[in-house]
mmCIF file of C-alpha atoms in Angstrom:
data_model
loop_
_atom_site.group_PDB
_atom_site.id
_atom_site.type_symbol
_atom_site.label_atom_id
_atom_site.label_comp_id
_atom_site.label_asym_id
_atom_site.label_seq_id
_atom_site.Cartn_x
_atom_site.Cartn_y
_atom_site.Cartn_z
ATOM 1 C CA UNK A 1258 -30.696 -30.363 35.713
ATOM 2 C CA UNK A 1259 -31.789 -33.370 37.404
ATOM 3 C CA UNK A 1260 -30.061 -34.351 40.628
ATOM 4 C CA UNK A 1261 -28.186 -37.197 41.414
ATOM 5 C CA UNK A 1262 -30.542 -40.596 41.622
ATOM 6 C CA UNK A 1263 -31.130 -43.745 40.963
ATOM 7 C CA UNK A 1264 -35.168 -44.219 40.269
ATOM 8 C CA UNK A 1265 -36.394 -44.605 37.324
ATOM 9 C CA UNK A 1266 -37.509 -41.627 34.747
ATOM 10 C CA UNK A 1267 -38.577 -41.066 31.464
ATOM 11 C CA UNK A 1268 -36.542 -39.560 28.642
ATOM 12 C CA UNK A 1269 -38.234 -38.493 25.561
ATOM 13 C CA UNK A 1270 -35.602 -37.634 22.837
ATOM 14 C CA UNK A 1271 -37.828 -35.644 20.304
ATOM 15 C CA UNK A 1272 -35.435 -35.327 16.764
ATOM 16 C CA UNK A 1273 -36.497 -32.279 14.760
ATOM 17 C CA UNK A 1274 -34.196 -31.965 11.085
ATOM 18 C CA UNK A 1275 -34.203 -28.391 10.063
ATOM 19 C CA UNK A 1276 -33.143 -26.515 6.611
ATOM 20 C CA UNK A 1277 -29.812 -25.049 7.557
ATOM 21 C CA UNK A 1278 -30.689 -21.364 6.402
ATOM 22 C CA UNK A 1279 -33.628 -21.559 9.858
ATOM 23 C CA UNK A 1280 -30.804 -22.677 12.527
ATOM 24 C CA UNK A 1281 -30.691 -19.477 14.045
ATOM 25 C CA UNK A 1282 -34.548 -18.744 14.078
ATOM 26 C CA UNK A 1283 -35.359 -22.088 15.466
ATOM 27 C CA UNK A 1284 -32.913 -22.187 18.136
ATOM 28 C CA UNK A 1285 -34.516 -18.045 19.260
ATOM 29 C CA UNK A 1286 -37.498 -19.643 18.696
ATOM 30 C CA UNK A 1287 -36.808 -22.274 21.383
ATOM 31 C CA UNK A 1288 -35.906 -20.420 23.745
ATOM 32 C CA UNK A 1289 -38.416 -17.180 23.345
ATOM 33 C CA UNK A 1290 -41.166 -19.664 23.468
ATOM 34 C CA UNK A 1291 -40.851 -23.170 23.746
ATOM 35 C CA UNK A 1292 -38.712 -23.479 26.720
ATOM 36 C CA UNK A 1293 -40.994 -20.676 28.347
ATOM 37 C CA UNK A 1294 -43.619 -23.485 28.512
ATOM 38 C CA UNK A 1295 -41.445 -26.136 29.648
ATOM 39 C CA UNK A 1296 -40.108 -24.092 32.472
ATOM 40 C CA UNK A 1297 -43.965 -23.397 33.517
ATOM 41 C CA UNK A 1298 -44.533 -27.168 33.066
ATOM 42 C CA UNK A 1299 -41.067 -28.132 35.324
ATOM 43 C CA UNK A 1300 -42.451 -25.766 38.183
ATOM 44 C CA UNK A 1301 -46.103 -27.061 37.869
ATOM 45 C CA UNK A 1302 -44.540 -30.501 38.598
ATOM 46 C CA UNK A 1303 -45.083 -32.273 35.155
ATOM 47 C CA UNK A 1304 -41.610 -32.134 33.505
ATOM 48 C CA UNK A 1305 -38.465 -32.614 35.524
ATOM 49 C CA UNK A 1306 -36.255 -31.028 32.945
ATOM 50 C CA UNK A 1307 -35.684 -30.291 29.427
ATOM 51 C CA UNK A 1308 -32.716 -29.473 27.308
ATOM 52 C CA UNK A 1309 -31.845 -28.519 23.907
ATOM 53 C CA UNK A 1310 -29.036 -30.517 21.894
ATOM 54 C CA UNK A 1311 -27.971 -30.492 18.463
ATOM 55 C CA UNK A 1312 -26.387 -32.941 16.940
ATOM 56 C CA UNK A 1313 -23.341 -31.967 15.772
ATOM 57 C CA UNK A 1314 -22.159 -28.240 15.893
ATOM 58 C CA UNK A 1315 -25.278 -26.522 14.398
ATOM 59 C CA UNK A 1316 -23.254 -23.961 12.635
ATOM 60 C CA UNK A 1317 -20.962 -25.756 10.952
ATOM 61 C CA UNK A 1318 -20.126 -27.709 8.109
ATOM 62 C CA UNK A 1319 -22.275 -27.353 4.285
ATOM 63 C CA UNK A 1320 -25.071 -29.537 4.967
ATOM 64 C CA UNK A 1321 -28.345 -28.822 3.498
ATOM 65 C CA UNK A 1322 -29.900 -29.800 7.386
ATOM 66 C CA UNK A 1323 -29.446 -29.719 10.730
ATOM 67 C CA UNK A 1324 -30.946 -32.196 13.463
ATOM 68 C CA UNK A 1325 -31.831 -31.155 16.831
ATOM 69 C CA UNK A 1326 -32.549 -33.064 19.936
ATOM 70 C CA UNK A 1327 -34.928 -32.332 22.641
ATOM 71 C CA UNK A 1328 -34.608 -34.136 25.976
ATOM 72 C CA UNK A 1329 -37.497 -34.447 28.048
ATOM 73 C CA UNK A 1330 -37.294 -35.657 31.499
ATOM 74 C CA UNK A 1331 -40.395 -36.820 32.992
ATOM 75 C CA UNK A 1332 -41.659 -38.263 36.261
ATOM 76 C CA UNK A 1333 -42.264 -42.069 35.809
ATOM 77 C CA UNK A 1334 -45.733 -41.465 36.432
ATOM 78 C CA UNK A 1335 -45.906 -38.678 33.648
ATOM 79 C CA UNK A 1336 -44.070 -39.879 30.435
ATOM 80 C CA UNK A 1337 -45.616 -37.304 28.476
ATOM 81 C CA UNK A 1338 -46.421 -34.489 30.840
ATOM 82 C CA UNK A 1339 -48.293 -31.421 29.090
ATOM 83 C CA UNK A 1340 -47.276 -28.438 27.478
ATOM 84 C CA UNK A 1341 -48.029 -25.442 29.439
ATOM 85 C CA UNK A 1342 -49.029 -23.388 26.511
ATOM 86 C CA UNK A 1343 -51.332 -20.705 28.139
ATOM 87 C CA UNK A 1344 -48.480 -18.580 28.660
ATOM 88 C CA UNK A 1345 -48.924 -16.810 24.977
ATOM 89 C CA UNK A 1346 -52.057 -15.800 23.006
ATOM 90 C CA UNK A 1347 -53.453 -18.204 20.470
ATOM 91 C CA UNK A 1348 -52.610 -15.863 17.831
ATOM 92 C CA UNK A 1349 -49.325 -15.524 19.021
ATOM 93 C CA UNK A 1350 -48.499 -19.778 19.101
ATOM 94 C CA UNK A 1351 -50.314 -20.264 15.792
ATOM 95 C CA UNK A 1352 -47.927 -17.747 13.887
ATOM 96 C CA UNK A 1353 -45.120 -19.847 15.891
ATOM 97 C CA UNK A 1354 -46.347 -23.075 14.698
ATOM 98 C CA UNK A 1355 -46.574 -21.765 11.212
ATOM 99 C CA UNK A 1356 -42.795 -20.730 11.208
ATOM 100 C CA UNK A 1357 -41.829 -23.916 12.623
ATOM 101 C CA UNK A 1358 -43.175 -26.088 9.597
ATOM 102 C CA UNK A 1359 -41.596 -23.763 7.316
ATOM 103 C CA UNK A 1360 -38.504 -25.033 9.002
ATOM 104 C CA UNK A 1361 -38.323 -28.129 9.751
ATOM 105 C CA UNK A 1362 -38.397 -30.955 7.384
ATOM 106 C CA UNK A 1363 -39.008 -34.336 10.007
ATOM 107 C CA UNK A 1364 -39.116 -35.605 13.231
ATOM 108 C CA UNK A 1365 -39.258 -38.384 14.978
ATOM 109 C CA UNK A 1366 -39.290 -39.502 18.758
ATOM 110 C CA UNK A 1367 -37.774 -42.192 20.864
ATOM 111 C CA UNK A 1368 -39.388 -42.585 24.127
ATOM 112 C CA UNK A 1369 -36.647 -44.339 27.181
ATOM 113 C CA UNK A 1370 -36.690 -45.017 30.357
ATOM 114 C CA UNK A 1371 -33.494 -44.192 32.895
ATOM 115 C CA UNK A 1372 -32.458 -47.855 34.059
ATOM 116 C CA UNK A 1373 -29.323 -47.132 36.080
ATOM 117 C CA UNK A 1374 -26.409 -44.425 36.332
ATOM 118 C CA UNK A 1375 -24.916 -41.585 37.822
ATOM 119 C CA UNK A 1376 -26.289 -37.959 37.046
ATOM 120 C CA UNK A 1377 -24.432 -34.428 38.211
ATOM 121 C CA UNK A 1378 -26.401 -33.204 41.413
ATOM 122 C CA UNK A 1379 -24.577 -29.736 40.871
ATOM 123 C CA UNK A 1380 -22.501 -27.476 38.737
ATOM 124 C CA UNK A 1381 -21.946 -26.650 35.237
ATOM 125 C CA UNK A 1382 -24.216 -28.615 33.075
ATOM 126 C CA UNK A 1383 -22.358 -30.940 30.609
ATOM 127 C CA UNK A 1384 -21.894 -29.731 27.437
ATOM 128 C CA UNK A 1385 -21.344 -32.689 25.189
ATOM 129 C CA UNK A 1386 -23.237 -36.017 25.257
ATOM 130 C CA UNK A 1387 -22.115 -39.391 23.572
ATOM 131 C CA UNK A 1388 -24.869 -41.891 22.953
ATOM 132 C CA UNK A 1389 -24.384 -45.038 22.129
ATOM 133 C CA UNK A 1390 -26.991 -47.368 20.889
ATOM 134 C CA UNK A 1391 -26.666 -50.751 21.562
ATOM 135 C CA UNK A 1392 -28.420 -54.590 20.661
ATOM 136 C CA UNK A 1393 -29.444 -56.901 23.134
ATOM 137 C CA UNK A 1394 -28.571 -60.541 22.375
ATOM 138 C CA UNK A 1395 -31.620 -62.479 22.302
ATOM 139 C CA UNK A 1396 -32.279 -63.641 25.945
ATOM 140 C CA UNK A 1397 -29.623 -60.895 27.526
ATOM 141 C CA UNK A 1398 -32.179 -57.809 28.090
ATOM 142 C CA UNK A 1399 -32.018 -58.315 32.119
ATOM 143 C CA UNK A 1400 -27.875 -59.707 32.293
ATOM 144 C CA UNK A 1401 -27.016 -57.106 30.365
ATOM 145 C CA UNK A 1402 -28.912 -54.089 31.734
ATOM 146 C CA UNK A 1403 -27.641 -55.615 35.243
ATOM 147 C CA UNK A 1404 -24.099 -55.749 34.079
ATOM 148 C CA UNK A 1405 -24.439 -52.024 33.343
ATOM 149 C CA UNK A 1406 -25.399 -50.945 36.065
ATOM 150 C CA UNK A 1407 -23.952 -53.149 38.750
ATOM 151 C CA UNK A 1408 -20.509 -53.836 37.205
ATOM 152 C CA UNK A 1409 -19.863 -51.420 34.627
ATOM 153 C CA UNK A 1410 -21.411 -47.993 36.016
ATOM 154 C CA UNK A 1411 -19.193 -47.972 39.203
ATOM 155 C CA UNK A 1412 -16.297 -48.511 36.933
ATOM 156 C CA UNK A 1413 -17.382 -45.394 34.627
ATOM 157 C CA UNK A 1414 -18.170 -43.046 37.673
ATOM 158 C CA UNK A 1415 -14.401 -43.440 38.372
ATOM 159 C CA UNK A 1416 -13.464 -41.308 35.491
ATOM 160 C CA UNK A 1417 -12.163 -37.686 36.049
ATOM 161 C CA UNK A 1418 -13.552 -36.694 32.497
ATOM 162 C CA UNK A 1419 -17.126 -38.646 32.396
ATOM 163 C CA UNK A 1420 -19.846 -36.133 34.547
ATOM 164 C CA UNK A 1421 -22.743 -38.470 33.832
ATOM 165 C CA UNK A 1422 -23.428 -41.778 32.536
ATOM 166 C CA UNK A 1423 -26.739 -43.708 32.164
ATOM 167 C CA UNK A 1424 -28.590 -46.429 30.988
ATOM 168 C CA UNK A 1425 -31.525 -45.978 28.844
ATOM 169 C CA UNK A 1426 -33.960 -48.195 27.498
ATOM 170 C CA UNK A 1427 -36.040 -47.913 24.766
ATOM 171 C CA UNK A 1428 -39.289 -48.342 25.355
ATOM 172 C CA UNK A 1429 -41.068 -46.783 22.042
ATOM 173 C CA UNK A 1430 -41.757 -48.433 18.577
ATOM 174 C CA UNK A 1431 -37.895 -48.918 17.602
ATOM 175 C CA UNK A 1432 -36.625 -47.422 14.463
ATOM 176 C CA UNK A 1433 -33.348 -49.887 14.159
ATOM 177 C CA UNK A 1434 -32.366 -52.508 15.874
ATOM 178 C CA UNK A 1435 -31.199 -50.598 19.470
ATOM 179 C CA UNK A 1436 -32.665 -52.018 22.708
ATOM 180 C CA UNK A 1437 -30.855 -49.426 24.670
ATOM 181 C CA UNK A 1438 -29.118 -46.004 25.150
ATOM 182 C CA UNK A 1439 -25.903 -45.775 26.845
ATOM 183 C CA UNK A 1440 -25.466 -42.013 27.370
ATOM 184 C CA UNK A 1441 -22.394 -40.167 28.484
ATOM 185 C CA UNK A 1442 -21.547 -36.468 29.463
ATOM 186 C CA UNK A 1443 -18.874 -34.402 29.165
ATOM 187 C CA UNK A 1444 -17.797 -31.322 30.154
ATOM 188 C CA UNK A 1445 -15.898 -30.603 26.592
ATOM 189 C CA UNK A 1446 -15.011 -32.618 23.181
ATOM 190 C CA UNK A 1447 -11.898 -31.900 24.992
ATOM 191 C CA UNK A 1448 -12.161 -33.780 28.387
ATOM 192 C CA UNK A 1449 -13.923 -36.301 25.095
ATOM 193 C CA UNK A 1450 -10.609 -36.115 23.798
ATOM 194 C CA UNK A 1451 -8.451 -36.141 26.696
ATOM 195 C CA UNK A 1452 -10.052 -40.014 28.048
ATOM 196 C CA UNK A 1453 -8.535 -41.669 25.660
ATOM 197 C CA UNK A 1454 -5.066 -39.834 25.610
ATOM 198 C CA UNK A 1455 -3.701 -43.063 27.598
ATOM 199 C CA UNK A 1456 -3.591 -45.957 26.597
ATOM 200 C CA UNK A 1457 -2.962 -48.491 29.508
ATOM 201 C CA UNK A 1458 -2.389 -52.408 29.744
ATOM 202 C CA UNK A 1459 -6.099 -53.870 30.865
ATOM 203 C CA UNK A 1460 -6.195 -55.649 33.944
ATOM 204 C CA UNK A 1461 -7.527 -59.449 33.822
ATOM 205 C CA UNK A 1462 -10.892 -58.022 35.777
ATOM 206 C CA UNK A 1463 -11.380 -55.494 32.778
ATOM 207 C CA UNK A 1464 -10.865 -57.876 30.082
ATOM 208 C CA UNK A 1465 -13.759 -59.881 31.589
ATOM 209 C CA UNK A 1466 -16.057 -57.429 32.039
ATOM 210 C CA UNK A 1467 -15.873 -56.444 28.509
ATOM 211 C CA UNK A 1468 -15.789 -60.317 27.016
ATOM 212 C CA UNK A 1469 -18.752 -60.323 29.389
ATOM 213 C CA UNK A 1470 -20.600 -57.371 27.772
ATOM 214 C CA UNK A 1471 -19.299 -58.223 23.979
ATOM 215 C CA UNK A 1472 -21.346 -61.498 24.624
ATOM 216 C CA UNK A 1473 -24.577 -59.962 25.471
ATOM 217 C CA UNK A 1474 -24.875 -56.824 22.966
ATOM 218 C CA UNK A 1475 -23.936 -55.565 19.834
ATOM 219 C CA UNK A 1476 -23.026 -51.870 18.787
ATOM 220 C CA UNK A 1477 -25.650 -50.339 16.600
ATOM 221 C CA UNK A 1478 -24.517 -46.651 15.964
ATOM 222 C CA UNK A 1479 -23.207 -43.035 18.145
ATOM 223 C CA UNK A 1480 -24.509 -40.264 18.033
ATOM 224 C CA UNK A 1481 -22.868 -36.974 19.531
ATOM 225 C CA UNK A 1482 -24.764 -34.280 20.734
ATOM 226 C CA UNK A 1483 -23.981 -30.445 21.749
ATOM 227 C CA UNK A 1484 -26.242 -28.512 24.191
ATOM 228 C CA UNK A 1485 -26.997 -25.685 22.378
#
């Protein structure tokens, strides 16, 4: 859990899609192993924190896959840290490895940078994330990542159901046509749920924030993710 801050950091979101029959073995498998290493790598100073999300709930539904998301926070001056992998023999990680391309079918990885946000300094981790790619206008990149943060973020950190919200941009090869990651955490789908119970007259200063906004970007796709 990263505390609350407003420096920049890297986020690596590292997509694995795996046959549904291996969702059980790969999740043990992250955690008897792979997040073994990671923990050795956050207290050697190169990771600042690491999570495991699927998206979606991994055990439901009749898909043929599931996709799961790996967050990797690192320094600014580390975006890909290293993988403290002395912890297990050789013969032990290359039986690992072995299992885990018998399960999963691709990846892929999107590389961001944190531009701007709030972030829980304490407490229960959230357990649901909404992210929200998003298109730049041509020309917008700064006004609109200053809009976020400046205008909009103080507005979000207001909420009584929104723990975390931040502003991410891509800094990889892209995949689609998103410039930028708008992430928010929840506590529940409920408190999810619950925000937009209410549905209340905008004030004047509202609608022109989100004119504003609507004029700089474009919505590309959501994606909702459950720590696991």
């Amino acid at each position: 859990t990263v505390g609350r801050a407003q420096e920049e950091f890297y986020v690596g979101l590292h997509y694995f899609t795996v046959k549904k029959q291996y969702v059980k073995e790969f999740i043990d498998q992250e955690k008897n192993y792979y997040s073994k290493m990671h923990k050795a790598s956050i207290d050697a100073g190169d990771k600042i924190g690491w999570d495991l999300w699927s998206v979606g709930d991994p055990f439901s539904g009749n898909e043929k896959y599931q996709t799961f998301c790996f967050a990797h926070i690192q320094p600014i001056d580390k975006p890909m840290g290293s993988m403290k992998n002395n912890i297990f023999s050789k013969s032990e990680m290359k039986m690992v490895q072995k299992m885990r391309k018998k399960m999963v079918v691709e990846s892929k990885f999107i590389m961001t940078v944190f531009k701007g946000g709030f972030v829980p300094s304490s407490g229960t981790p959230p357990k649901i994330a909404i992210l929200n790619f998003i298109d730049a206008k041509a020309g917008k990149w700064y006004d609109l990542e200053n809009t976020l943060i400046n205008e909009i973020s103080p507005q979000i950190r207001k909420s009584n159901f929104i723990k975390s919200w931040g502003v991410h941009k891509i800094v990889s090869p892209k995949e689609d046509d998103s410039d930028y990651i708008i992430a928010s955490f929840y506590s529940s789908m409920d408190d999810y749920y619950k925000r937009g119970v209410n549905t209340t007259k905008p004030s004047k200063s509202r609608i022109e924030r989100m004119n504003k906004l609507n004029s700089m970007r474009d919505f590309v796709r959501q994606e909702v993710l459950q720590l696991v």
